Coordinates of N, CA and C in Angstrom, one line a residue:
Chain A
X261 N -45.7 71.3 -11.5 CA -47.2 71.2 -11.2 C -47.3 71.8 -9.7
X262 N -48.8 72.3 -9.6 CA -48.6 72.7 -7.9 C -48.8 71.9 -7.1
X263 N -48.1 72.4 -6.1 CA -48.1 71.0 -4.9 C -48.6 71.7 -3.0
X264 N -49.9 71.2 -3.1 CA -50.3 71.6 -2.3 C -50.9 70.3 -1.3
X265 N -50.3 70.8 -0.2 CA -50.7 69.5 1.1 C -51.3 70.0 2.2
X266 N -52.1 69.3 2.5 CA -52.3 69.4 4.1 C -51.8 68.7 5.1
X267 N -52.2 69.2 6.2 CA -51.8 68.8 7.4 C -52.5 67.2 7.7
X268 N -53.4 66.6 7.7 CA -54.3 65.7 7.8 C -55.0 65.1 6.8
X269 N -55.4 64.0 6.4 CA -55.9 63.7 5.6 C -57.5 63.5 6.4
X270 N -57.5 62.8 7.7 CA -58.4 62.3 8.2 C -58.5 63.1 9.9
X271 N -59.5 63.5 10.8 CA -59.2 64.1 11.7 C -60.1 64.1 12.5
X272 N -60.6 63.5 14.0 CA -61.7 63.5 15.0 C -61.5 64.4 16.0
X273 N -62.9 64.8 16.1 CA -62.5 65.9 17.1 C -63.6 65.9 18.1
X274 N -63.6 66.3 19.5 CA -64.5 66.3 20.2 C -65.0 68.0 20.1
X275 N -66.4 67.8 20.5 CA -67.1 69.8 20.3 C -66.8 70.4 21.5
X276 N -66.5 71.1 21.1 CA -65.6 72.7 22.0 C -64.1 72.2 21.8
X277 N -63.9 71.5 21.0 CA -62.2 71.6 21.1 C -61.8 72.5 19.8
X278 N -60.6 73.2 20.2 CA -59.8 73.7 19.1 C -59.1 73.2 17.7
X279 N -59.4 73.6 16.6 CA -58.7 72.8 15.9 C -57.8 73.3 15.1
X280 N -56.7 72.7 14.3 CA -56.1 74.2 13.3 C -55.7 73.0 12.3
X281 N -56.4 73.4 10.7 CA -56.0 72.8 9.8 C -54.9 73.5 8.9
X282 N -53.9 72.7 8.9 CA -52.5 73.6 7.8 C -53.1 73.7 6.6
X283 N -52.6 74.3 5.9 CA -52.1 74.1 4.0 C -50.7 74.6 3.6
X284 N -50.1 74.2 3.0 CA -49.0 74.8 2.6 C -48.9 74.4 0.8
X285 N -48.2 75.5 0.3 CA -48.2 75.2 -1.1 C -46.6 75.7 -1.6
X286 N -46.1 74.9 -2.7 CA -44.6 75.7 -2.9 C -44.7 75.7 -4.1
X287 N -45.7 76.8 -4.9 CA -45.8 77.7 -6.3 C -45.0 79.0 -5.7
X288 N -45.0 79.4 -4.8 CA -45.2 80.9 -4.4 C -46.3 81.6 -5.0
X289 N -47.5 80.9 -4.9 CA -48.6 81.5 -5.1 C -48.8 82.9 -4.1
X290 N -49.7 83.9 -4.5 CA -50.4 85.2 -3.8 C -51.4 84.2 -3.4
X291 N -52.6 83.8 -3.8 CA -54.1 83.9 -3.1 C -53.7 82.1 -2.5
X292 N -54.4 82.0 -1.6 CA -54.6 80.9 -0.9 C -56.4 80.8 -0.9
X293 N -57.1 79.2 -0.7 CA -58.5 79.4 -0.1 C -58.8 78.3 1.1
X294 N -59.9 78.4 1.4 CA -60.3 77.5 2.4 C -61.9 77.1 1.7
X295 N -62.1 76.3 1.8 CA -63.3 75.3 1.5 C -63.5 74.1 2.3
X296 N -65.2 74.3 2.3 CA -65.6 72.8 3.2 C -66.5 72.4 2.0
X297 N -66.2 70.8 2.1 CA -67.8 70.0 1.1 C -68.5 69.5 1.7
X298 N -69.7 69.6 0.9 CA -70.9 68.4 1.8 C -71.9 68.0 0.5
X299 N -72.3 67.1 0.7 CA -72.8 66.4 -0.1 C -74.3 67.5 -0.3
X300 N -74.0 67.6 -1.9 CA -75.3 68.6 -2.5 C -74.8 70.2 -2.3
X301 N -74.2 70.3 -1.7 CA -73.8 71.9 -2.0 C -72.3 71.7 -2.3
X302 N -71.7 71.1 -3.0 CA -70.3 71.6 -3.8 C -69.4 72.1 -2.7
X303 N -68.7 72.9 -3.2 CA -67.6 73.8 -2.3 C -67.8 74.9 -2.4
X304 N -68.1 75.6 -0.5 CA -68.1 76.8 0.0 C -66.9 77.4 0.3
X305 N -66.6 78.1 0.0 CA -65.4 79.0 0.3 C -66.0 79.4 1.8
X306 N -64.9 79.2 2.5 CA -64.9 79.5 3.9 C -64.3 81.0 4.1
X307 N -62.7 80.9 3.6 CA -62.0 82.2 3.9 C -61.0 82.2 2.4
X308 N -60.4 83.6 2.3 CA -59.5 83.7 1.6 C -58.4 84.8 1.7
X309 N -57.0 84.5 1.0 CA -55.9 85.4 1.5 C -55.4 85.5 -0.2
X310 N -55.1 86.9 -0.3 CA -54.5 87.2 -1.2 C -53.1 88.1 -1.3
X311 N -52.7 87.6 0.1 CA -51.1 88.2 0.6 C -51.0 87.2 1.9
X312 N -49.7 87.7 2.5 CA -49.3 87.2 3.5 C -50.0 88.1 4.6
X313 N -50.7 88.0 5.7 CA -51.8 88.7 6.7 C -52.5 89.2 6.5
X314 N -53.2 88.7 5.3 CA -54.4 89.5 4.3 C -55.4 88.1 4.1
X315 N -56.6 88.5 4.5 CA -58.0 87.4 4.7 C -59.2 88.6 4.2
X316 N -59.6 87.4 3.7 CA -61.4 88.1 3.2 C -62.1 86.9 4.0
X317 N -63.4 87.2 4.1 CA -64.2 86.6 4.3 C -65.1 86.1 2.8
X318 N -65.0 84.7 3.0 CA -66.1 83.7 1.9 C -67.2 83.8 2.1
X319 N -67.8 83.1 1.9 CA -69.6 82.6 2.1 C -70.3 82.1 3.3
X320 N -69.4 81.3 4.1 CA -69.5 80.9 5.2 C -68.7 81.1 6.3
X321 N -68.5 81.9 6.7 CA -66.9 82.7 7.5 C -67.2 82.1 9.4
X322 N -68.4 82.0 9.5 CA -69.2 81.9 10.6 C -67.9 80.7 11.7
X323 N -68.0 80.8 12.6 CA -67.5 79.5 13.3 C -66.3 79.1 12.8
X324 N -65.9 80.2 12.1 CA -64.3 79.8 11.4 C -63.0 81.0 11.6
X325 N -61.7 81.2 11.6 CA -61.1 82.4 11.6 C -59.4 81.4 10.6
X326 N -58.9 82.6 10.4 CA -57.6 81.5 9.4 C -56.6 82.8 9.8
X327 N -55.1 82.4 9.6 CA -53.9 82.8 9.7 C -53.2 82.5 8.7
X328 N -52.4 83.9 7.8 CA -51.4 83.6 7.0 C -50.3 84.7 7.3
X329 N -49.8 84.0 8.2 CA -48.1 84.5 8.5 C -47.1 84.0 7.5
X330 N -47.1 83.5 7.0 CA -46.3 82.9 5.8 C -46.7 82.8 4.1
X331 N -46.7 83.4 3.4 CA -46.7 83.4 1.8 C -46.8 81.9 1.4
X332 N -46.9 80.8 1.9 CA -46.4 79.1 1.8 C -47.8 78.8 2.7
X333 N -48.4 79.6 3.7 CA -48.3 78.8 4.4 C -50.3 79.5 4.9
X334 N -51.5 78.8 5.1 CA -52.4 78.8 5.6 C -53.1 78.0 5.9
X335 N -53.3 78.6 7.6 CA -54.2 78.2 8.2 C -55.7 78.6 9.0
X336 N -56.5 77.1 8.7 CA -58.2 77.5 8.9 C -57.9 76.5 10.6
X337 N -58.7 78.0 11.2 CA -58.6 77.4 12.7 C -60.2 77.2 12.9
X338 N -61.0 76.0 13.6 CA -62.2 76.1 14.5 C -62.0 76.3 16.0
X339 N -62.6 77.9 16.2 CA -62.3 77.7 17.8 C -62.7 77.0 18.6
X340 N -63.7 76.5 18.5 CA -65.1 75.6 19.9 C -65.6 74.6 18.3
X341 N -64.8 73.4 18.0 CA -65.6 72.5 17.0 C -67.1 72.0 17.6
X342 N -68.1 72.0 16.4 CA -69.3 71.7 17.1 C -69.6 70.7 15.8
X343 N -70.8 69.7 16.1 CA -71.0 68.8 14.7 C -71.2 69.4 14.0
X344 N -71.7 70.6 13.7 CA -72.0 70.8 12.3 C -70.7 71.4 11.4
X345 N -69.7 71.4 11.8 CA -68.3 71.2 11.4 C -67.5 70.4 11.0
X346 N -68.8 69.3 11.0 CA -68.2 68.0 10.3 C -68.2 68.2 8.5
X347 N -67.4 67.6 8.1 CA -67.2 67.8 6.7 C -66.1 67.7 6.2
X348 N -65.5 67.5 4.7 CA -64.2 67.5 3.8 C -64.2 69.1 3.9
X349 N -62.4 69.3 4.3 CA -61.9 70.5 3.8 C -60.8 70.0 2.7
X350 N -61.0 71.4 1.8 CA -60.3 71.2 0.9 C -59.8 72.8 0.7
X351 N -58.1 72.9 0.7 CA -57.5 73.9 0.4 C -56.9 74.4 -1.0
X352 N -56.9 75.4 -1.0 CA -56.4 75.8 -2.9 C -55.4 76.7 -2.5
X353 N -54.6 76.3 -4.0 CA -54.0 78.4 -3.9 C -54.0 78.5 -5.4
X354 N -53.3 79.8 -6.2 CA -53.3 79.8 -6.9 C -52.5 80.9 -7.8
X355 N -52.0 81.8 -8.4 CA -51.9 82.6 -8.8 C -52.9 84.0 -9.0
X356 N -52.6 85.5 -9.4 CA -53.6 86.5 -9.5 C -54.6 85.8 -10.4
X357 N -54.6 84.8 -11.3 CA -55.6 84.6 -12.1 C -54.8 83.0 -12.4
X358 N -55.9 82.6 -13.2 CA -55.8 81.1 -13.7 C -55.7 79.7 -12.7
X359 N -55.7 78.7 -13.0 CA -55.7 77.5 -12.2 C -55.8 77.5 -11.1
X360 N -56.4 77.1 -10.3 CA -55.9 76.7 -8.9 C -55.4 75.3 -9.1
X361 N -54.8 75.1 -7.5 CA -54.3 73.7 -7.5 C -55.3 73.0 -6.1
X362 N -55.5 72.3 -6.2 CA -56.0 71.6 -4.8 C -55.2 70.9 -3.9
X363 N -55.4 70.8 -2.5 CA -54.9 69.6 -1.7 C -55.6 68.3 -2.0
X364 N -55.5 67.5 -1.2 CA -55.5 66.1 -1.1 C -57.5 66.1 0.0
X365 N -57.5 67.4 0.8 CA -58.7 67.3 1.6 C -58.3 66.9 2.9
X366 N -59.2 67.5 4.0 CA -58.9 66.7 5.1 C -60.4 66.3 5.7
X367 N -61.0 65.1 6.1 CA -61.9 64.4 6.2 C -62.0 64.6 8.1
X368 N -63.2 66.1 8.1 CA -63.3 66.4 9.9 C -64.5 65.5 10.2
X369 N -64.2 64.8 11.6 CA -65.2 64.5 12.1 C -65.4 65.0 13.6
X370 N -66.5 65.9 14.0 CA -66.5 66.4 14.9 C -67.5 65.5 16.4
X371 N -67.2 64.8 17.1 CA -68.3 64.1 17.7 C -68.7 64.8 19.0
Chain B
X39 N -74.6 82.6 -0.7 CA -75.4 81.9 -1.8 C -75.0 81.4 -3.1
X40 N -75.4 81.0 -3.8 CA -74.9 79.6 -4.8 C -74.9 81.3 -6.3
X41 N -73.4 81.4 -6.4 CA -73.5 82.2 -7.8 C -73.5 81.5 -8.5
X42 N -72.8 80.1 -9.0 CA -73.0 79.4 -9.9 C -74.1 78.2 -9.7
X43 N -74.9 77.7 -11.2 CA -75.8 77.2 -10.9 C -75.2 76.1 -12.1
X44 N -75.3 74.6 -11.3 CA -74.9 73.4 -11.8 C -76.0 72.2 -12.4
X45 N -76.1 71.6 -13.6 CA -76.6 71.1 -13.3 C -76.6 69.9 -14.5
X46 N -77.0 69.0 -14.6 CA -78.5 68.4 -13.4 C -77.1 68.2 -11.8
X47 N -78.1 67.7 -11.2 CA -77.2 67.4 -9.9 C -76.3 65.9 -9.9
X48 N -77.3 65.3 -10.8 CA -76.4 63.6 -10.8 C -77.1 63.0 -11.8
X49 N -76.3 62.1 -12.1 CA -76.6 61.8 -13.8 C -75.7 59.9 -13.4
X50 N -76.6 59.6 -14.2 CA -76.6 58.0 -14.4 C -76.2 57.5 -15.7
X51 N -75.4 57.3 -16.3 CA -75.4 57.0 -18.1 C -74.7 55.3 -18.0
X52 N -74.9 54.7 -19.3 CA -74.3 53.5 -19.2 C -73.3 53.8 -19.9
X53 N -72.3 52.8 -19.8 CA -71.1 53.0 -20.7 C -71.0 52.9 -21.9
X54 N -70.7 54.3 -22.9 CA -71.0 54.3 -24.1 C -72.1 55.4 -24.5
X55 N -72.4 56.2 -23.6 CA -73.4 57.3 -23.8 C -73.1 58.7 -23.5
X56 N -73.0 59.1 -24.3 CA -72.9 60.8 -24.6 C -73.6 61.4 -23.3
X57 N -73.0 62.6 -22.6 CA -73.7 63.3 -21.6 C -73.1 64.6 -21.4
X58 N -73.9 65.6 -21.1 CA -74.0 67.0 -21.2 C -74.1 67.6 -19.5
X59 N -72.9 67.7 -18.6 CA -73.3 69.2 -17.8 C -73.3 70.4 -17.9
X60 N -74.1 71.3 -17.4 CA -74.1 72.8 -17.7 C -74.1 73.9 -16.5
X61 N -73.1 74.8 -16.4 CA -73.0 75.5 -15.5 C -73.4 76.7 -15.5
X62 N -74.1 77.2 -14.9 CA -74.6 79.0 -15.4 C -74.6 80.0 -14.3
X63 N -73.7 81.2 -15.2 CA -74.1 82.2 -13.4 C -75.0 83.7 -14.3
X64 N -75.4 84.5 -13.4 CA -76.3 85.6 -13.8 C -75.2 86.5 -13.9
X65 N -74.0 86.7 -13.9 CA -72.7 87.5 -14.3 C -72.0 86.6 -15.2
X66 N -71.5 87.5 -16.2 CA -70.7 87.4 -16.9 C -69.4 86.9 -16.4
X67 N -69.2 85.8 -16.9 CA -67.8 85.0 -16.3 C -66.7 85.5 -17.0
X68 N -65.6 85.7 -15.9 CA -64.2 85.9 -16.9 C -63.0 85.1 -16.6
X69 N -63.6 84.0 -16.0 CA -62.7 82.9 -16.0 C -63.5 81.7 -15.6
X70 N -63.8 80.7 -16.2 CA -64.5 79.3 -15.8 C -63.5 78.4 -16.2
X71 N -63.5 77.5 -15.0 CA -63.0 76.2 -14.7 C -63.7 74.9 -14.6
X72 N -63.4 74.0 -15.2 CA -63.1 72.8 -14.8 C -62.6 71.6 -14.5
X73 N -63.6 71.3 -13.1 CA -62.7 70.2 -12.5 C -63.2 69.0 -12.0
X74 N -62.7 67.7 -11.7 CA -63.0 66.8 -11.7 C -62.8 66.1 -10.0
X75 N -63.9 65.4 -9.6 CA -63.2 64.7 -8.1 C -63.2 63.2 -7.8
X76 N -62.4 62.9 -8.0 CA -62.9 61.3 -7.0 C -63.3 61.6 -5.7
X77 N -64.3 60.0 -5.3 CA -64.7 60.2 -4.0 C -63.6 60.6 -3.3
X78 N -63.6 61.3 -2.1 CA -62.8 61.5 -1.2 C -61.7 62.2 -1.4
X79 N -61.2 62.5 -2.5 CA -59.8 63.1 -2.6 C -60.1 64.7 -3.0
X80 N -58.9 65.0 -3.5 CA -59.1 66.8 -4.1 C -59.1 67.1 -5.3
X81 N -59.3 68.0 -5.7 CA -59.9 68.3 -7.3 C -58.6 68.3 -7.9
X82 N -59.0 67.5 -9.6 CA -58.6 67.8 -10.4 C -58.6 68.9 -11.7
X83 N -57.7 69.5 -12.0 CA -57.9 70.6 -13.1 C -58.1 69.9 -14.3
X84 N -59.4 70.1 -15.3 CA -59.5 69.6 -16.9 C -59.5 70.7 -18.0
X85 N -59.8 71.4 -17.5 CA -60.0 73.1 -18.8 C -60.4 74.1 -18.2
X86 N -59.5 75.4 -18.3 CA -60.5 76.8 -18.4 C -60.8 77.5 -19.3
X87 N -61.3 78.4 -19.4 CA -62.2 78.8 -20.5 C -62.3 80.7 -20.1
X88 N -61.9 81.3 -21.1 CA -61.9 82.2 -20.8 C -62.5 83.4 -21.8
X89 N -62.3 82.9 -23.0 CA -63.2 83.6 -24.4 C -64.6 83.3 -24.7
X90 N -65.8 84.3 -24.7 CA -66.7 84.1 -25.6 C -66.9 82.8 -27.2
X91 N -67.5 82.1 -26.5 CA -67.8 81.1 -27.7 C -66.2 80.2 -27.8
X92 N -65.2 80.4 -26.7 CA -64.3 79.5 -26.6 C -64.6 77.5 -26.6
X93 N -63.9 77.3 -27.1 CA -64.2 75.7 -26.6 C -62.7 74.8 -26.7
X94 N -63.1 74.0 -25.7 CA -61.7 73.0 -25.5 C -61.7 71.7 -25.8
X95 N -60.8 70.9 -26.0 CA -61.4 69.3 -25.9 C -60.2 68.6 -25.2
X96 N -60.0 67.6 -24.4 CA -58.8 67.0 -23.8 C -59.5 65.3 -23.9
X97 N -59.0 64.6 -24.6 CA -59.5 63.3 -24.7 C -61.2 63.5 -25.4
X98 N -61.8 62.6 -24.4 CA -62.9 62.5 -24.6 C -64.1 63.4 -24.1
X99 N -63.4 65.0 -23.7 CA -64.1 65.7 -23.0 C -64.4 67.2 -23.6
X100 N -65.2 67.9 -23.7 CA -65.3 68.9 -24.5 C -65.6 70.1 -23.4
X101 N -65.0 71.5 -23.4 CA -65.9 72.3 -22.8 C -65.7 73.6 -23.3
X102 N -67.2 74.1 -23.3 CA -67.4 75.6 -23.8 C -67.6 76.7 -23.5
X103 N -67.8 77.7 -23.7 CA -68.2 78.5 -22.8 C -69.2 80.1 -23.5
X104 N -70.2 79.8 -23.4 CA -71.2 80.9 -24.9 C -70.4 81.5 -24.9
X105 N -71.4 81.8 -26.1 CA -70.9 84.5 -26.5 C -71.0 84.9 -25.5
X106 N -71.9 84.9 -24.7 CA -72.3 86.0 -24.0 C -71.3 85.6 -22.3
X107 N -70.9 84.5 -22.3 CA -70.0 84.2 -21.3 C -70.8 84.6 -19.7
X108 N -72.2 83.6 -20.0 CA -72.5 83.3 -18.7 C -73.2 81.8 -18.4
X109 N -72.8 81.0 -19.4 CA -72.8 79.9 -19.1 C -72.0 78.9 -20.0
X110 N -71.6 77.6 -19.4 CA -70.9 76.6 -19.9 C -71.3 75.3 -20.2
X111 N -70.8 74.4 -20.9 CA -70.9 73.2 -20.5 C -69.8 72.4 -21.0
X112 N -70.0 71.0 -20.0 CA -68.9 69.8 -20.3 C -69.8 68.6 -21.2
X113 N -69.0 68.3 -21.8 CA -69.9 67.3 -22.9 C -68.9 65.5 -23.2
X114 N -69.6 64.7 -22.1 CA -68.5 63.4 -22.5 C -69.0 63.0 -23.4
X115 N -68.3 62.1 -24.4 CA -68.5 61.8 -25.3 C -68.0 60.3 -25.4
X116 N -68.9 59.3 -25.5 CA -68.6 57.8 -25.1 C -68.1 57.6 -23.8
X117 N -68.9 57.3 -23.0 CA -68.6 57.7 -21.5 C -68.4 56.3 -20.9
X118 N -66.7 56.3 -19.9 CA -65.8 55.4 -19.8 C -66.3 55.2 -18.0
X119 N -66.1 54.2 -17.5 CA -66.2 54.0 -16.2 C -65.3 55.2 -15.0
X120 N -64.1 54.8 -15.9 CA -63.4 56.3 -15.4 C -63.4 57.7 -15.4
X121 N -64.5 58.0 -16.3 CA -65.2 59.3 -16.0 C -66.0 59.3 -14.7
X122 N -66.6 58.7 -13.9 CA -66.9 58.6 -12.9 C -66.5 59.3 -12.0
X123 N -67.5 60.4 -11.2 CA -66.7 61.5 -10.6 C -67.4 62.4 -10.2
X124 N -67.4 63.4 -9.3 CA -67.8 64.7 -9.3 C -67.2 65.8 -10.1
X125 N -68.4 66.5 -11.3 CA -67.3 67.6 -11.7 C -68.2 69.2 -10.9
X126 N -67.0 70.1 -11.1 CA -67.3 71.1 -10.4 C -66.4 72.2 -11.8
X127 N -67.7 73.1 -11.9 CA -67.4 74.4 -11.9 C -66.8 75.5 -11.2
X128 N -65.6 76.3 -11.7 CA -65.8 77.3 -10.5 C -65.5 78.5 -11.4
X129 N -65.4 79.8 -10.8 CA -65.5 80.8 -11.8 C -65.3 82.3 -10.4
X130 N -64.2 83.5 -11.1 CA -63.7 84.2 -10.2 C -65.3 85.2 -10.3
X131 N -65.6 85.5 -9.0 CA -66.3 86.7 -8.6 C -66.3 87.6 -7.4
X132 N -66.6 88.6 -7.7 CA -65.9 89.8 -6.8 C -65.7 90.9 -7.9
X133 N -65.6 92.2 -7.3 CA -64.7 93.0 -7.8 C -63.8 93.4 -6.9
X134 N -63.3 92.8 -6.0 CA -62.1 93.1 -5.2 C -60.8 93.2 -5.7
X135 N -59.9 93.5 -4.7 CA -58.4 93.2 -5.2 C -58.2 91.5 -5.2
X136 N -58.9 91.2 -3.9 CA -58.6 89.9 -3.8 C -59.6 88.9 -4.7
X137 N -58.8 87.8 -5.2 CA -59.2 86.7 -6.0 C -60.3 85.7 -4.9
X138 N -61.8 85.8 -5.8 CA -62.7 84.7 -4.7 C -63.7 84.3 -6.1
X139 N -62.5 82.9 -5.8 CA -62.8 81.6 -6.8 C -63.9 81.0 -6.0
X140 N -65.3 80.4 -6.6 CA -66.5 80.1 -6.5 C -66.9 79.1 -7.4
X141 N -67.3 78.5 -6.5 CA -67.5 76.5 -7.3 C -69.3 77.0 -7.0
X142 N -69.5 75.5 -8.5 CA -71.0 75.1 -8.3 C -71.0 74.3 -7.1
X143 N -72.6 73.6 -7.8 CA -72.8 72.7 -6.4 C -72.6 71.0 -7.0
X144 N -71.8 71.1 -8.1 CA -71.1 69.7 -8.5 C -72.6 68.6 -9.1
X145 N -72.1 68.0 -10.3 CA -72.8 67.1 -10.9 C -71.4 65.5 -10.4
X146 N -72.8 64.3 -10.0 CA -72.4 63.6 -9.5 C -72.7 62.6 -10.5
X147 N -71.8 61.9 -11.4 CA -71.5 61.2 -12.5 C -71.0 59.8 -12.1
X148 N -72.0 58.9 -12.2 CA -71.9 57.2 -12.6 C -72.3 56.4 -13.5
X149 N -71.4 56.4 -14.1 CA -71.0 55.4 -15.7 C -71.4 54.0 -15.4
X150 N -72.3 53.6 -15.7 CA -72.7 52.1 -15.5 C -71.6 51.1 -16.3
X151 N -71.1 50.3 -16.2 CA -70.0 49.5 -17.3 C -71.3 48.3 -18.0

């Protein structure tokens, strides 16, 4: 089964601070994602990688940038967190096609 | 912007009552998922769907997907406290090289006991 974790489950943060959320997955999946939820709009895709130093831009890319130096391994950085950054992230990966797997979420609180 | 369109948004049933969500996008889908959430945690995988007039069933749960493969639905059937949940559609769009998997905006499901 796929086993995807994050860094944090739960996380506070003051505004203008840096933040860097991990994901790591060991399918050896290609695509990785980034997603934030909020209550009433589902999950936005933030960012996405379909190789190792390969990013697209999601729906909401704004206030966000990600790093994938590692085929295992992505991360979504906030450079200046501000409240409206508050929210569940939730990371995926997956194969060229079929299932994703999800993380566990990490629960930002930006004050 | 929201390519998939979910709905209703939240649904109330008592336990023991048949209920219907439906996902719809204005493109032709070539891969629909779904998935299930507890509060606070990360999604679970229940079925994809990838054929015209396909349909699945796992337990007490049914999902289909038309002919024309631009909309779906999940269909419980005698509905258990433990269905209880957010479910979420998602479905690939783009025509890139790269894969960008796209969720609704989730139906929010409580089973009265």
């Amino acid at each position: 089964d796929v086993k995807v974790t994050q860094s944090s489950r739960y996380l506070v943060k003051r505004t203008g601070e840096k933040v860097f959320l991990e994901c790591v997955q060991d399918m050896d999946h290609e695509n990785m994602f980034w997603y934030r939820q909020d209550p009433g709009l589902g999950l936005r895709l933030i960012y996405f990688s379909y190789d190792v130093k390969m990013k697209e831009k999601g729906d909401i890319p704004e206030g966000y940038s990600v790093s994938r130096e590692k085929k295992e391994r992505f991360s979504l950085i906030l450079e200046s967190a501000s409240t409206n950054q508050t929210s569940m992230y939730l990371c995926a990966s997956s194969k060229t096609s079929g299932r994703a797997g999800f993380g566990p979420g990490t629960r930002l609180t930006v004050l | 912007s929201q390519e998939l369109e979910q709905s209703p948004q939240s649904l109330i049933v008592q336990e023991g009552k048949n209920l219907t969500i439906n996902c719809t996008s204005s493109k032709t889908l070539y891969g629909l998922y779904w998935y299930k959430q507890k509060y606070g945690e990360g999604l679970i995988f229940l079925m994809m769907l990838q054929k015209g007039g396909e349909e699945k069933s796992h337990e007490k749960i049914t999902a289909k997907l038309d002919e024309k493969k631009q909309q779906s639905s999940l269909h419980i059937t005698a509905s258990q406290p433990s269905h209880a949940g957010i479910y979420l559609c998602g479905a690939d769009i783009g025509s890139g090289s790269a894969r960008q998997l796209t969720f609704g905006s989730g139906t929010q499901l409580t089973v009265l006991p």
